[in-house]
Amino acid sequence: MSTLVPHPSAATLRRGFGVIGQGIREQPRWFTVSVIGSTIYGIMTGGTAYVIGKVTNETVAPAIAARSVTSGQLWHAALLLAAVVVLNVIGIVVRRVAAGVAVFNLGAIFRRRVTRQYLQLPLSWHHRHPSGQLLSNANADVEATWNVFNPLPMAIGVVVMLVFAAVQMFLVDVFLAVIGLTVFPALFLVNIAFQRVMSPKVTRAQQLRAEVSEVAHESFEAALIVKSLGREDQEAERFRAVTHELRDANIEVGRTRGVFDPAIEAIPTLGTLAVLAVGVWRVSTGHLTAGEVVQIAYLFSILAFPVRALGWVLAEMPRAVVGWDRVDAVLRATGSMEHGSAALPRAGASELRADDVSYSYEVADSGEGDGLPGRHRAVSAVTLDVPAGGTTALVGPTGSGKSTLTNLMMRLVDPDTGAVLVDDVDLRSVRRGGISEVAALVAQQTFMFDDTVRGNIALGAERTDEEVWQALRVAQGDGFVAHLASGIHTRVGERGASLSGGQRQRIALARAVIREPQLLILDDATSAVDPSVEQAILGALRESAAGTTVLVVAYRMATIALADDIIYLEEGRVVDHGTHAELLGRCVGYQRLVTAYAREAAERAAVAADEEPPRPAEPTDPRELRLREEERAEAALTRADDENVAVES
Amino acid sequence: MSLRSTPVTDHSGIEAGQNLGTWQTLKRGVQLSPELRKGIWVTVALAMLSTLGRVLIPFVVQRTTDEGILATGGPDLAVVLRYVLLALVGVAITAFSSYLVNIRLFTASENGLSSLRIRAFRHIHDLSMLTQNTERRGSLVSRVTSDVDTISMFVQFGGLMLMINIAQLTLATVLMIIYSPLLALVVWVCYIPLFVVIRQFQGIVGRAYTTVRERVGDMLGGISEAVVGAATIRAYGVEDRTAARIDEAIDQHRRAAIGAQARAVVAFTSGQLVSGLTTAVVIVVGTLLAVRGDLTLGELLAFLFLVNLFTTPVQQATEILNEMQNAVAGWRRVIGIIDTHADVADPGDDGVDLPRGPITVDFDDVRYAYPGGDRVLHDVSLRIEPRSRVAIVGETGSGKSTFAKLLTRLMDPSDGVVRLDGTDLREIRFRSLRSRVVLVPQEGFLFDDSLLANITFGAPDATPDEVLLTLTELGLDGWLSTLPNGLATDVGQRGESMSAGERQLVALARAYLADPDLLVLDEATSAVDPSTEVRIQRALDSLTRGRTSIAIAHRLSTAQAADEVIVVDKGRIVERGHHTELVGRGGVYSGLHASWVSQQRG
């Protein structure tokens, strides 16, 4: 992800105006209101100087000279000035409130669009984008894009103000107007120079701030590991390094500001002094009155600050462009899953088929050092058939592609080649939402919404409390939920933080069960519960799942034993397919996997039956030891196999 | 609908620091970052100097008008030029001193705040596991990031403004009094209601922005569900429901933000209004005074400039006070972290280092209750001999995980003592303890880095060859060869590119490479396939002969392999012995084993 912010070059400015145009099109009314407010503000700010000059010349100076003043004259002066001030304040309120409404409306509109995309884009797209990046696209980048609308109306008002001021100056005196026409463009140019020098430095500081945050986030998430491996010092060092970089970058920002700020402040002051010097000369030659000189001098002091708004807009432009590019990349992302119009049959258990299905993940680097994204094949040419109403177990070693296969079966991802069919309907032709009406997946990693237990199970569907409790009973979760403070109405916290892993798994199971799916896919969905609880869950599922086809990813023999049919996977390929007895007899990999514990137990028993083996005091050469171990294991395996065959026959 | 959840807090939580007043907070804050105080008076003096220039302008305007333009006998160019030159010198001094102020302020604050960040970061790692768990990780992060940022914003912008503004107000008032004490009084009387109003607004605006921050949190929570829960949302077809929840949160945030902005604008413009009206009053009263001969025209005009000098500080006061409030709140939160007592602390210099070698563990009448909870371990006494392999088994909630946490000193017992080689765990320096005892938890966090970097996390000096040897020893070389880029494979954020089982393999290799004398495995292989698990077990079995290993597992294969099985039930040790002895005893273990065996049989 490139976070480089370009200089406010001509191209950036052009694109920045494009972003601004887009924003105006989205929020034309509020923007207009804000500009009207800003125009009032601009005119009235200039008007203040004009009125003060006028009052000084026409009322105050003559009154002082005459040593007398009427209350009518005073009221006139005061009310004139008050009117200008009140109008000015109204202009500011309208400008800023309307600009705020426009900014936050734009933010809300684009956050909604971005999150719609997140919900719509396929899972494979999510796999390619780190979640931190997606979060910042929806939050910080949207904010960066539209922030420019905060100073923009004011800048437009300032332009009005400058025009107004220029007219005033020319009306008063050409010489003073020339000073104004030198000072304000100079101020503007210095501002541009300031933004040019400053913006890369601010960007760098911003990047480092994000890095500090990332390091802290990762480190705190890993707090338990850091603690248990005693790596606090190293983590603190890692944090210190990036924090110091941030510190230096911020000091650099301060240094730049230290150079430009006084200069930007001094220019209007110098202008005022020039006005006084030149003004006095013009007064002496009789072209000007004292009041007029003061009026222009006052104008300069009033304009000095607002003129900076032009600089603020320029400063925001590169950020807006970069923010918009990132937001736009999400909005333009395609490859959203196409849905057909077919419906899956709703007549009892579904039949599930995979026909020559392959799937590869994108990996960041192909490992060839060429920096090109490579692909890692997770599922290769898998063909399988899960008959309706049956229970099929998917068995394979860690990392053999089982979870990827379950994702393909639910059409969370589409296969690169081949097709997944439910009741002979290709999943790609099923209408949106059609698959989840029929099938339910309980994933290895449970996800909980920040909602109540009930909300997490029903997921917005119309379900009675009794139905929720019934689902919990099947998932063996009714016991612990009954003990929660508010039963099924207890909030589970962010990601279900208030629950244990086993509890979350049971709620996730209940979430699937309550939908009475025709196809239920369990991806090692009971790994965090005790064996006895798992047995009870499987028993209850068997009772309640009469009209359900079950595909279960499992290691435990008891789970596997419930299956009519077993598919054995290795490195993304189906190695064998059949009943437990068949596979045990002919598939070495399968046999090794499922009898691992039994063999181990048998070996232990055999070793125990022998004399106590001599214990080496210290490990000598580990490789040699491992060899010895393997020999022993082989010997035991032969015995274990004999035993198993005996059990089977 | 609110997406917020109520945080669980109890006495083991992080100090809110709320009992600190504003002044105390600032004092403690400066105490924690002494760099802030260094040379502060020079900075203040320079800031005063730079303010002089700003006040000089009205003075010069007055002199120019009175002595130059309105001089008896026509405008006097020489006098005007003299004053203008004087002002130029003033401008130069102002520019240079404000340059110095900027640099001094940035350097001091960045130095002070970066050490505050680092200190808070380190302290968070020093807090006990239970204390860490009372806060969301994101909230801990904000204490070392955005909270410190609000402080630096205040110190660098608000703080500078505050200094300049106070100086400006003071100087302007002094000049006003010199010109006309009565008119100065009029100006102050006009501004006093504003000070009162601003205080009111400050509270209102502050509360509004607190709401905005809460809404931002809700919104981010909602959006993150769409990202992190992507698979679940699709599997259950609940896109629309999730979208509705997110839209609600986004809209709540939008409304809160607009409301807060509107309040802030009104607060800000009240200053503008007052200063404008004050100008009108000054003109009226000033004219009356001038007519009476108490004031010259030049003095009156200078006064108008001085009123303008008043406006900016008063206007900015609202924003500065807001910023200060934010900064104090941020400071309070950071101080809260630093002042939270680390209840499971490193004994440091008072502690002892134990020599490496075979390790003995003793539990002496250990009891444990979670803060505010029931007791989960009752009077546990046991000894684990060096070089033994122990399995702790029991039902969920029996208290077996508590053993692991007490043993690795993630928690201290409520009563009783845990000893390592006869030394109380609480007296052993962390550096020594962590190099001898390592815990492998069920869900071992992986860093967004390569496989190699993750495995060497506990032993950064290890070479790739040593890592390969470790993986081979653990029987994981076959698994490694299935990975696309071998050791260079990127594991993704939180290891998300790997399956749960693979993440456990990495976590195990990482602990193994750290080479502790006692390895504590807390359900460390629960998601790994049986034959890999058995292979790992064999490896540990043969290679841990020199060390002690304690495994907590519900897969009883571990227990069968152990030298000794400790059976825990309802917080008590109910049985101890070798698998072969216990299995026939008809107790708790027999029951667990029967259930386990029935699972292994088809």
GROMACS .gro file of N, CA and C in nm, chain A residues 67 92 96 100 105 112 116 118-119 121 131 209 218-220 222 227-228 231 233 247 250 257-258 262 265 269-270 280 365-366 397-398 436 441 445 447 449-451 459 491 494-495 511 515 530-531 534 555-558 593 597 600-601 604 615 618 622-623, chain B residues 2-3 54 57 69 77 80 88 98-99 102 110-111 122 125 127 136-137 149 157 224-225 232 234-237 241 245 247 254 268-269 291 293 387 396 434 439 445 447-448 457 460 469 473 485 493 503 529 533-534 538 541 554-555 557 560-561 563 599-600:
model
  372
   67ARG      N    1  -1.550   6.933   1.891
   67ARG     CA    2  -1.566   6.919   2.036
   67ARG      C    3  -1.712   6.906   2.077
   92ILE      N    4  -2.073   3.367   0.945
   92ILE     CA    5  -1.978   3.266   0.994
   92ILE      C    6  -2.053   3.140   1.040
   96ARG      N    7  -2.001   2.784   0.861
   96ARG     CA    8  -1.936   2.670   0.928
   96ARG      C    9  -2.032   2.556   0.955
  100GLY      N   10  -2.000   2.195   0.788
  100GLY     CA   11  -1.994   2.075   0.872
  100GLY      C   12  -2.096   1.971   0.829
  105ASN      N   13  -2.213   1.466   0.606
  105ASN     CA   14  -2.302   1.393   0.515
  105ASN      C   15  -2.219   1.317   0.412
  112ARG      N   16  -2.100   0.451   0.389
  112ARG     CA   17  -2.204   0.355   0.357
  112ARG      C   18  -2.169   0.281   0.227
  116ARG      N   19  -2.088  -0.111   0.197
  116ARG     CA   20  -2.169  -0.193   0.105
  116ARG      C   21  -2.079  -0.280   0.019
  118TYR      N   22  -1.779  -0.380   0.095
  118TYR     CA   23  -1.720  -0.486   0.179
  118TYR      C   24  -1.815  -0.604   0.190
  119LEU      N   25  -1.944  -0.573   0.200
  119LEU     CA   26  -2.041  -0.680   0.217
  119LEU      C   27  -2.067  -0.753   0.086
  121LEU      N   28  -1.838  -0.761  -0.202
  121LEU     CA   29  -1.724  -0.820  -0.270
  121LEU      C   30  -1.698  -0.961  -0.220
  131SER      N   31  -0.720  -0.656   0.695
  131SER     CA   32  -0.838  -0.594   0.755
  131SER      C   33  -0.810  -0.453   0.805
  209ARG      N   34   0.295   0.787   1.245
  209ARG     CA   35   0.194   0.775   1.349
  209ARG      C   36   0.117   0.645   1.329
  218GLU      N   37  -0.023  -0.463   1.733
  218GLU     CA   38   0.025  -0.600   1.720
  218GLU      C   39   0.086  -0.648   1.851
  219SER      N   40   0.163  -0.558   1.912
  219SER     CA   41   0.233  -0.597   2.033
  219SER      C   42   0.135  -0.626   2.147
  220PHE      N   43   0.031  -0.544   2.158
  220PHE     CA   44  -0.066  -0.568   2.266
  220PHE      C   45  -0.152  -0.691   2.239
  222ALA      N   46  -0.042  -0.944   2.099
  222ALA     CA   47   0.047  -1.056   2.126
  222ALA      C   48   0.094  -1.056   2.271
  227LYS      N   49   0.478  -1.192   2.693
  227LYS     CA   50   0.499  -1.222   2.835
  227LYS      C   51   0.559  -1.361   2.852
  228SER      N   52   0.499  -1.459   2.784
  228SER     CA   53   0.542  -1.595   2.814
  228SER      C   54   0.680  -1.623   2.757
  231ARG      N   55   0.968  -1.132   2.615
  231ARG     CA   56   1.022  -1.044   2.511
  231ARG      C   57   0.983  -0.897   2.532
  233ASP      N   58   1.137  -0.648   2.668
  233ASP     CA   59   1.242  -0.552   2.636
  233ASP      C   60   1.253  -0.531   2.485
  247ARG      N   61   0.900   1.103   1.659
  247ARG     CA   62   0.941   1.223   1.730
  247ARG      C   63   1.025   1.313   1.638
  250ASN      N   64   0.816   1.473   1.373
  250ASN     CA   65   0.733   1.581   1.427
  250ASN      C   66   0.817   1.706   1.454
  257ARG      N   67   0.741   2.470   1.044
  257ARG     CA   68   0.641   2.566   1.088
  257ARG      C   69   0.709   2.687   1.150
  258GLY      N   70   0.816   2.662   1.224
  258GLY     CA   71   0.890   2.770   1.289
  258GLY      C   72   0.946   2.870   1.188
  262PRO      N   73   0.630   3.262   1.131
  262PRO     CA   74   0.663   3.403   1.155
  262PRO      C   75   0.662   3.483   1.025
  265GLU      N   76   0.316   3.557   0.924
  265GLU     CA   77   0.258   3.656   1.013
  265GLU      C   78   0.316   3.794   0.987
  269THR      N   79   0.190   4.255   0.842
  269THR     CA   80   0.239   4.363   0.927
  269THR      C   81   0.327   4.459   0.846
  270LEU      N   82   0.414   4.398   0.766
  270LEU     CA   83   0.499   4.480   0.679
  270LEU      C   84   0.412   4.563   0.586
  280VAL      N   85   0.114   5.838   0.471
  280VAL     CA   86   0.151   5.967   0.529
  280VAL      C   87   0.201   6.062   0.419
  365ASP      N   88   0.411  -1.300  -0.240
  365ASP     CA   89   0.536  -1.310  -0.312
  365ASP      C   90   0.550  -1.454  -0.359
  366SER      N   91   0.588  -1.470  -0.483
  366SER     CA   92   0.596  -1.606  -0.535
  366SER      C   93   0.715  -1.682  -0.478
  397PRO      N   94  -0.473  -3.432   0.698
  397PRO     CA   95  -0.380  -3.368   0.792
  397PRO      C   96  -0.395  -3.216   0.795
  398THR      N   97  -0.336  -3.154   0.896
  398THR     CA   98  -0.337  -3.009   0.909
  398THR      C   99  -0.285  -2.943   0.781
  436SER      N  100  -2.758  -1.964   0.152
  436SER     CA  101  -2.764  -1.962   0.299
  436SER      C  102  -2.904  -1.996   0.351
  441LEU      N  103  -2.293  -2.320   0.755
  441LEU     CA  104  -2.156  -2.359   0.782
  441LEU      C  105  -2.118  -2.314   0.923
  445GLN      N  106  -1.315  -2.113   1.297
  445GLN     CA  107  -1.298  -1.991   1.375
  445GLN      C  108  -1.436  -1.927   1.385
  447PHE      N  109  -1.722  -1.654   1.461
  447PHE     CA  110  -1.731  -1.508   1.464
  447PHE      C  111  -1.858  -1.467   1.538
  449PHE      N  112  -2.106  -1.147   1.664
  449PHE     CA  113  -2.139  -1.006   1.649
  449PHE      C  114  -2.150  -0.944   1.788
  450ASP      N  115  -2.128  -0.813   1.793
  450ASP     CA  116  -2.144  -0.743   1.921
  450ASP      C  117  -2.293  -0.725   1.944
  451ASP      N  118  -2.357  -0.829   1.991
  451ASP     CA  119  -2.503  -0.833   2.001
  451ASP      C  120  -2.535  -0.928   2.117
  459LEU      N  121  -2.980  -1.405   1.420
  459LEU     CA  122  -2.927  -1.318   1.316
  459LEU      C  123  -3.037  -1.243   1.243
  491ARG      N  124  -2.553  -0.950   2.634
  491ARG     CA  125  -2.466  -0.907   2.523
  491ARG      C  126  -2.332  -0.979   2.535
  494GLU      N  127  -1.768  -0.728   2.212
  494GLU     CA  128  -1.699  -0.725   2.083
  494GLU      C  129  -1.639  -0.862   2.054
  495ARG      N  130  -1.673  -0.920   1.937
  495ARG     CA  131  -1.624  -1.054   1.898
  495ARG      C  132  -1.655  -1.161   2.003
  511ARG      N  133  -2.653  -2.132   1.607
  511ARG     CA  134  -2.685  -2.042   1.496
  511ARG      C  135  -2.715  -2.122   1.370
  515ARG      N  136  -3.154  -2.283   1.196
  515ARG     CA  137  -3.202  -2.260   1.060
  515ARG      C  138  -3.252  -2.389   0.996
  530ASP      N  139  -1.523  -3.001   2.531
  530ASP     CA  140  -1.479  -3.129   2.586
  530ASP      C  141  -1.535  -3.246   2.505
  531PRO      N  142  -1.461  -3.357   2.505
  531PRO     CA  143  -1.508  -3.473   2.429
  531PRO      C  144  -1.651  -3.514   2.467
  534GLU      N  145  -1.888  -3.284   2.319
  534GLU     CA  146  -1.893  -3.305   2.175
  534GLU      C  147  -1.983  -3.424   2.143
  555TYR      N  148  -1.123  -3.476   1.321
  555TYR     CA  149  -1.008  -3.562   1.351
  555TYR      C  150  -1.050  -3.675   1.442
  556ARG      N  151  -1.150  -3.648   1.525
  556ARG     CA  152  -1.184  -3.746   1.628
  556ARG      C  153  -1.255  -3.866   1.567
  557MET      N  154  -1.214  -3.980   1.614
  557MET     CA  155  -1.270  -4.105   1.562
  557MET      C  156  -1.420  -4.110   1.582
  558ALA      N  157  -1.468  -4.065   1.700
  558ALA     CA  158  -1.610  -4.074   1.729
  558ALA      C  159  -1.689  -3.995   1.626
  593LEU      N  160  -0.342  -4.148   1.016
  593LEU     CA  161  -0.402  -4.031   1.080
  593LEU      C  162  -0.499  -4.074   1.190
  597TYR      N  163  -0.361  -4.221   1.763
  597TYR     CA  164  -0.370  -4.231   1.909
  597TYR      C  165  -0.366  -4.377   1.953
  600GLU      N  166  -0.028  -4.511   1.918
  600GLU     CA  167   0.055  -4.453   2.022
  600GLU      C  168   0.030  -4.525   2.153
  601ALA      N  169  -0.099  -4.547   2.183
  601ALA     CA  170  -0.135  -4.615   2.307
  601ALA      C  171  -0.077  -4.756   2.307
  604ARG      N  172   0.288  -4.744   2.366
  604ARG     CA  173   0.317  -4.718   2.508
  604ARG      C  174   0.300  -4.847   2.588
  615ARG      N  175   1.683  -4.431   3.026
  615ARG     CA  176   1.660  -4.290   2.992
  615ARG      C  177   1.792  -4.220   2.971
  618GLU      N  178   2.075  -3.667   2.918
  618GLU     CA  179   2.058  -3.543   2.841
  618GLU      C  180   2.037  -3.584   2.697
  622PRO      N  181   2.006  -3.497   1.854
  622PRO     CA  182   1.863  -3.512   1.836
  622PRO      C  183   1.825  -3.594   1.714
  623ARG      N  184   1.901  -3.581   1.607
  623ARG     CA  185   1.866  -3.656   1.485
  623ARG      C  186   1.874  -3.805   1.511
  651SER      N  187  -2.745   0.036   1.991
  651SER     CA  188  -2.606   0.065   2.020
  651SER      C  189  -2.524  -0.061   1.999
  652LEU      N  190  -2.409  -0.042   1.939
  652LEU     CA  191  -2.321  -0.156   1.916
  652LEU      C  192  -2.220  -0.170   2.029
  703ARG      N  193   0.342   4.226   1.805
  703ARG     CA  194   0.201   4.238   1.767
  703ARG      C  195   0.138   4.363   1.829
  706ILE      N  196   0.224   4.731   1.668
  706ILE     CA  197   0.153   4.787   1.553
  706ILE      C  198   0.053   4.895   1.596
  718ILE      N  199   0.071   6.211   1.092
  718ILE     CA  200  -0.029   6.257   0.998
  718ILE      C  201  -0.099   6.383   1.048
  726LEU      N  202   0.669   6.349   0.765
  726LEU     CA  203   0.717   6.225   0.704
  726LEU      C  204   0.829   6.162   0.786
  729VAL      N  205   0.704   5.973   1.091
  729VAL     CA  206   0.640   5.847   1.050
  729VAL      C  207   0.744   5.743   1.015
  737LEU      N  208   0.967   4.798   1.220
  737LEU     CA  209   1.037   4.694   1.143
  737LEU      C  210   1.129   4.613   1.232
  747SER      N  211   0.967   3.410   1.757
  747SER     CA  212   0.863   3.308   1.746
  747SER      C  213   0.916   3.185   1.672
  748TYR      N  214   1.017   3.204   1.586
  748TYR     CA  215   1.085   3.088   1.527
  748TYR      C  216   1.149   3.003   1.637
  751ASN      N  217   0.883   2.819   1.847
  751ASN     CA  218   0.832   2.700   1.778
  751ASN      C  219   0.926   2.582   1.795
  759GLU      N  220   0.802   1.700   2.193
  759GLU     CA  221   0.817   1.570   2.127
  759GLU      C  222   0.907   1.478   2.208
  760ASN      N  223   1.013   1.534   2.266
  760ASN     CA  224   1.100   1.452   2.350
  760ASN      C  225   1.024   1.400   2.471
  771ARG      N  226   0.571   0.024   2.767
  771ARG     CA  227   0.643  -0.075   2.845
  771ARG      C  228   0.560  -0.119   2.966
  774HIS      N  229   0.293  -0.374   2.896
  774HIS     CA  230   0.345  -0.512   2.892
  774HIS      C  231   0.379  -0.563   3.031
  776LEU      N  232   0.204  -0.498   3.297
  776LEU     CA  233   0.082  -0.527   3.372
  776LEU      C  234   0.052  -0.676   3.363
  785ARG      N  235  -1.010  -0.355   2.619
  785ARG     CA  236  -0.997  -0.392   2.479
  785ARG      C  237  -0.858  -0.355   2.434
  786ARG      N  238  -0.802  -0.438   2.345
  786ARG     CA  239  -0.666  -0.409   2.297
  786ARG      C  240  -0.663  -0.272   2.230
  798ASP      N  241  -0.125   1.194   2.135
  798ASP     CA  242  -0.137   1.294   2.028
  798ASP      C  243  -0.217   1.416   2.073
  806PHE      N  244   0.030   2.351   2.002
  806PHE     CA  245  -0.052   2.455   1.943
  806PHE      C  246  -0.122   2.533   2.054
  873SER      N  247  -1.589  -0.290   1.139
  873SER     CA  248  -1.494  -0.402   1.150
  873SER      C  249  -1.567  -0.536   1.144
  874GLU      N  250  -1.694  -0.539   1.185
  874GLU     CA  251  -1.768  -0.666   1.172
  874GLU      C  252  -1.783  -0.706   1.026
  881THR      N  253  -1.857  -1.527   0.787
  881THR     CA  254  -1.981  -1.564   0.857
  881THR      C  255  -2.100  -1.492   0.795
  883ARG      N  256  -2.141  -1.391   0.492
  883ARG     CA  257  -2.178  -1.453   0.365
  883ARG      C  258  -2.240  -1.590   0.385
  884ALA      N  259  -2.182  -1.668   0.477
  884ALA     CA  260  -2.233  -1.804   0.498
  884ALA      C  261  -2.378  -1.801   0.546
  885TYR      N  262  -2.414  -1.696   0.620
  885TYR     CA  263  -2.550  -1.691   0.672
  885TYR      C  264  -2.638  -1.591   0.598
  886GLY      N  265  -2.586  -1.534   0.490
  886GLY     CA  266  -2.666  -1.443   0.409
  886GLY      C  267  -2.723  -1.328   0.489
  890ARG      N  268  -2.879  -0.735   0.707
  890ARG     CA  269  -2.888  -0.704   0.849
  890ARG      C  270  -2.762  -0.631   0.895
  894ARG      N  271  -2.719  -0.247   1.046
  894ARG     CA  272  -2.651  -0.215   1.173
  894ARG      C  273  -2.542  -0.110   1.150
  896ASP      N  274  -2.521   0.105   0.895
  896ASP     CA  275  -2.582   0.233   0.857
  896ASP      C  276  -2.627   0.309   0.979
  903ARG      N  277  -2.276   1.055   1.231
  903ARG     CA  278  -2.297   1.176   1.150
  903ARG      C  279  -2.374   1.279   1.232
  917PHE      N  280  -1.773   2.951   1.930
  917PHE     CA  281  -1.665   3.028   1.868
  917PHE      C  282  -1.713   3.168   1.828
  918THR      N  283  -1.831   3.174   1.764
  918THR     CA  284  -1.876   3.303   1.711
  918THR      C  285  -1.923   3.396   1.821
  940VAL      N  286  -1.440   6.397   2.268
  940VAL     CA  287  -1.509   6.526   2.261
  940VAL      C  288  -1.480   6.605   2.387
  942GLY      N  289  -1.220   6.582   2.541
  942GLY     CA  290  -1.077   6.613   2.539
  942GLY      C  291  -0.991   6.517   2.619
 1036ARG      N  292   1.284  -3.324   3.488
 1036ARG     CA  293   1.289  -3.416   3.373
 1036ARG      C  294   1.168  -3.506   3.365
 1045THR      N  295  -1.364  -2.921   3.127
 1045THR     CA  296  -1.360  -2.776   3.112
 1045THR      C  297  -1.407  -2.711   3.241
 1083ARG      N  298   1.149  -1.629   3.253
 1083ARG     CA  299   1.096  -1.649   3.118
 1083ARG      C  300   1.191  -1.729   3.029
 1088LEU      N  301   0.536  -2.081   2.825
 1088LEU     CA  302   0.400  -2.130   2.805
 1088LEU      C  303   0.365  -2.126   2.657
 1094PHE      N  304  -0.052  -1.606   1.928
 1094PHE     CA  305  -0.059  -1.496   1.832
 1094PHE      C  306   0.058  -1.502   1.735
 1096PHE      N  307   0.272  -1.284   1.435
 1096PHE     CA  308   0.294  -1.150   1.384
 1096PHE      C  309   0.284  -1.149   1.232
 1097ASP      N  310   0.245  -1.035   1.178
 1097ASP     CA  311   0.234  -1.022   1.033
 1097ASP      C  312   0.373  -1.015   0.974
 1106PHE      N  313   1.092  -1.553   1.712
 1106PHE     CA  314   1.051  -1.444   1.800
 1106PHE      C  315   1.110  -1.456   1.941
 1109PRO      N  316   1.582  -1.452   1.881
 1109PRO     CA  317   1.609  -1.375   1.758
 1109PRO      C  318   1.745  -1.406   1.695
 1118LEU      N  319   1.627  -2.712   1.168
 1118LEU     CA  320   1.657  -2.827   1.254
 1118LEU      C  321   1.544  -2.847   1.356
 1122GLU      N  322   1.321  -3.166   1.399
 1122GLU     CA  323   1.313  -3.239   1.527
 1122GLU      C  324   1.168  -3.260   1.568
 1134ASN      N  325   0.620  -2.078   0.019
 1134ASN     CA  326   0.752  -2.016   0.020
 1134ASN      C  327   0.839  -2.066   0.135
 1142GLN      N  328  -0.182  -1.114   0.855
 1142GLN     CA  329  -0.215  -1.048   0.981
 1142GLN      C  330  -0.267  -1.150   1.081
 1152ARG      N  331  -0.121  -2.258   1.278
 1152ARG     CA  332  -0.077  -2.154   1.371
 1152ARG      C  333  -0.023  -2.216   1.499
 1178ASP      N  334  -0.383  -3.216   1.355
 1178ASP     CA  335  -0.435  -3.349   1.326
 1178ASP      C  336  -0.363  -3.455   1.412
 1182GLU      N  337   0.006  -3.459   1.577
 1182GLU     CA  338   0.014  -3.440   1.721
 1182GLU      C  339   0.100  -3.549   1.786
 1183VAL      N  340   0.076  -3.672   1.743
 1183VAL     CA  341   0.153  -3.782   1.800
 1183VAL      C  342   0.301  -3.766   1.765
 1187ARG      N  343   0.598  -3.733   2.031
 1187ARG     CA  344   0.717  -3.820   2.033
 1187ARG      C  345   0.842  -3.735   2.038
 1190ASP      N  346   0.874  -3.582   2.363
 1190ASP     CA  347   0.902  -3.694   2.449
 1190ASP      C  348   1.051  -3.727   2.453
 1203HIS      N  349  -0.723  -3.188   2.660
 1203HIS     CA  350  -0.836  -3.278   2.676
 1203HIS      C  351  -0.824  -3.400   2.587
 1204ARG      N  352  -0.724  -3.399   2.499
 1204ARG     CA  353  -0.698  -3.522   2.424
 1204ARG      C  354  -0.611  -3.610   2.515
 1206SER      N  355  -0.443  -3.862   2.468
 1206SER     CA  356  -0.321  -3.924   2.415
 1206SER      C  357  -0.200  -3.867   2.488
 1209GLN      N  358  -0.151  -4.044   2.819
 1209GLN     CA  359  -0.093  -4.178   2.808
 1209GLN      C  360   0.057  -4.174   2.794
 1210ALA      N  361   0.105  -4.068   2.732
 1210ALA     CA  362   0.249  -4.058   2.709
 1210ALA      C  363   0.324  -4.003   2.829
 1212ASP      N  364   0.474  -3.921   3.211
 1212ASP     CA  365   0.526  -3.997   3.325
 1212ASP      C  366   0.423  -3.998   3.436
 1248GLN      N  367  -1.437  -4.245   2.182
 1248GLN     CA  368  -1.424  -4.156   2.066
 1248GLN      C  369  -1.325  -4.210   1.966
 1249GLN      N  370  -1.228  -4.287   2.014
 1249GLN     CA  371  -1.125  -4.336   1.924
 1249GLN      C  372  -1.170  -4.461   1.851
   0.00000   0.00000   0.00000
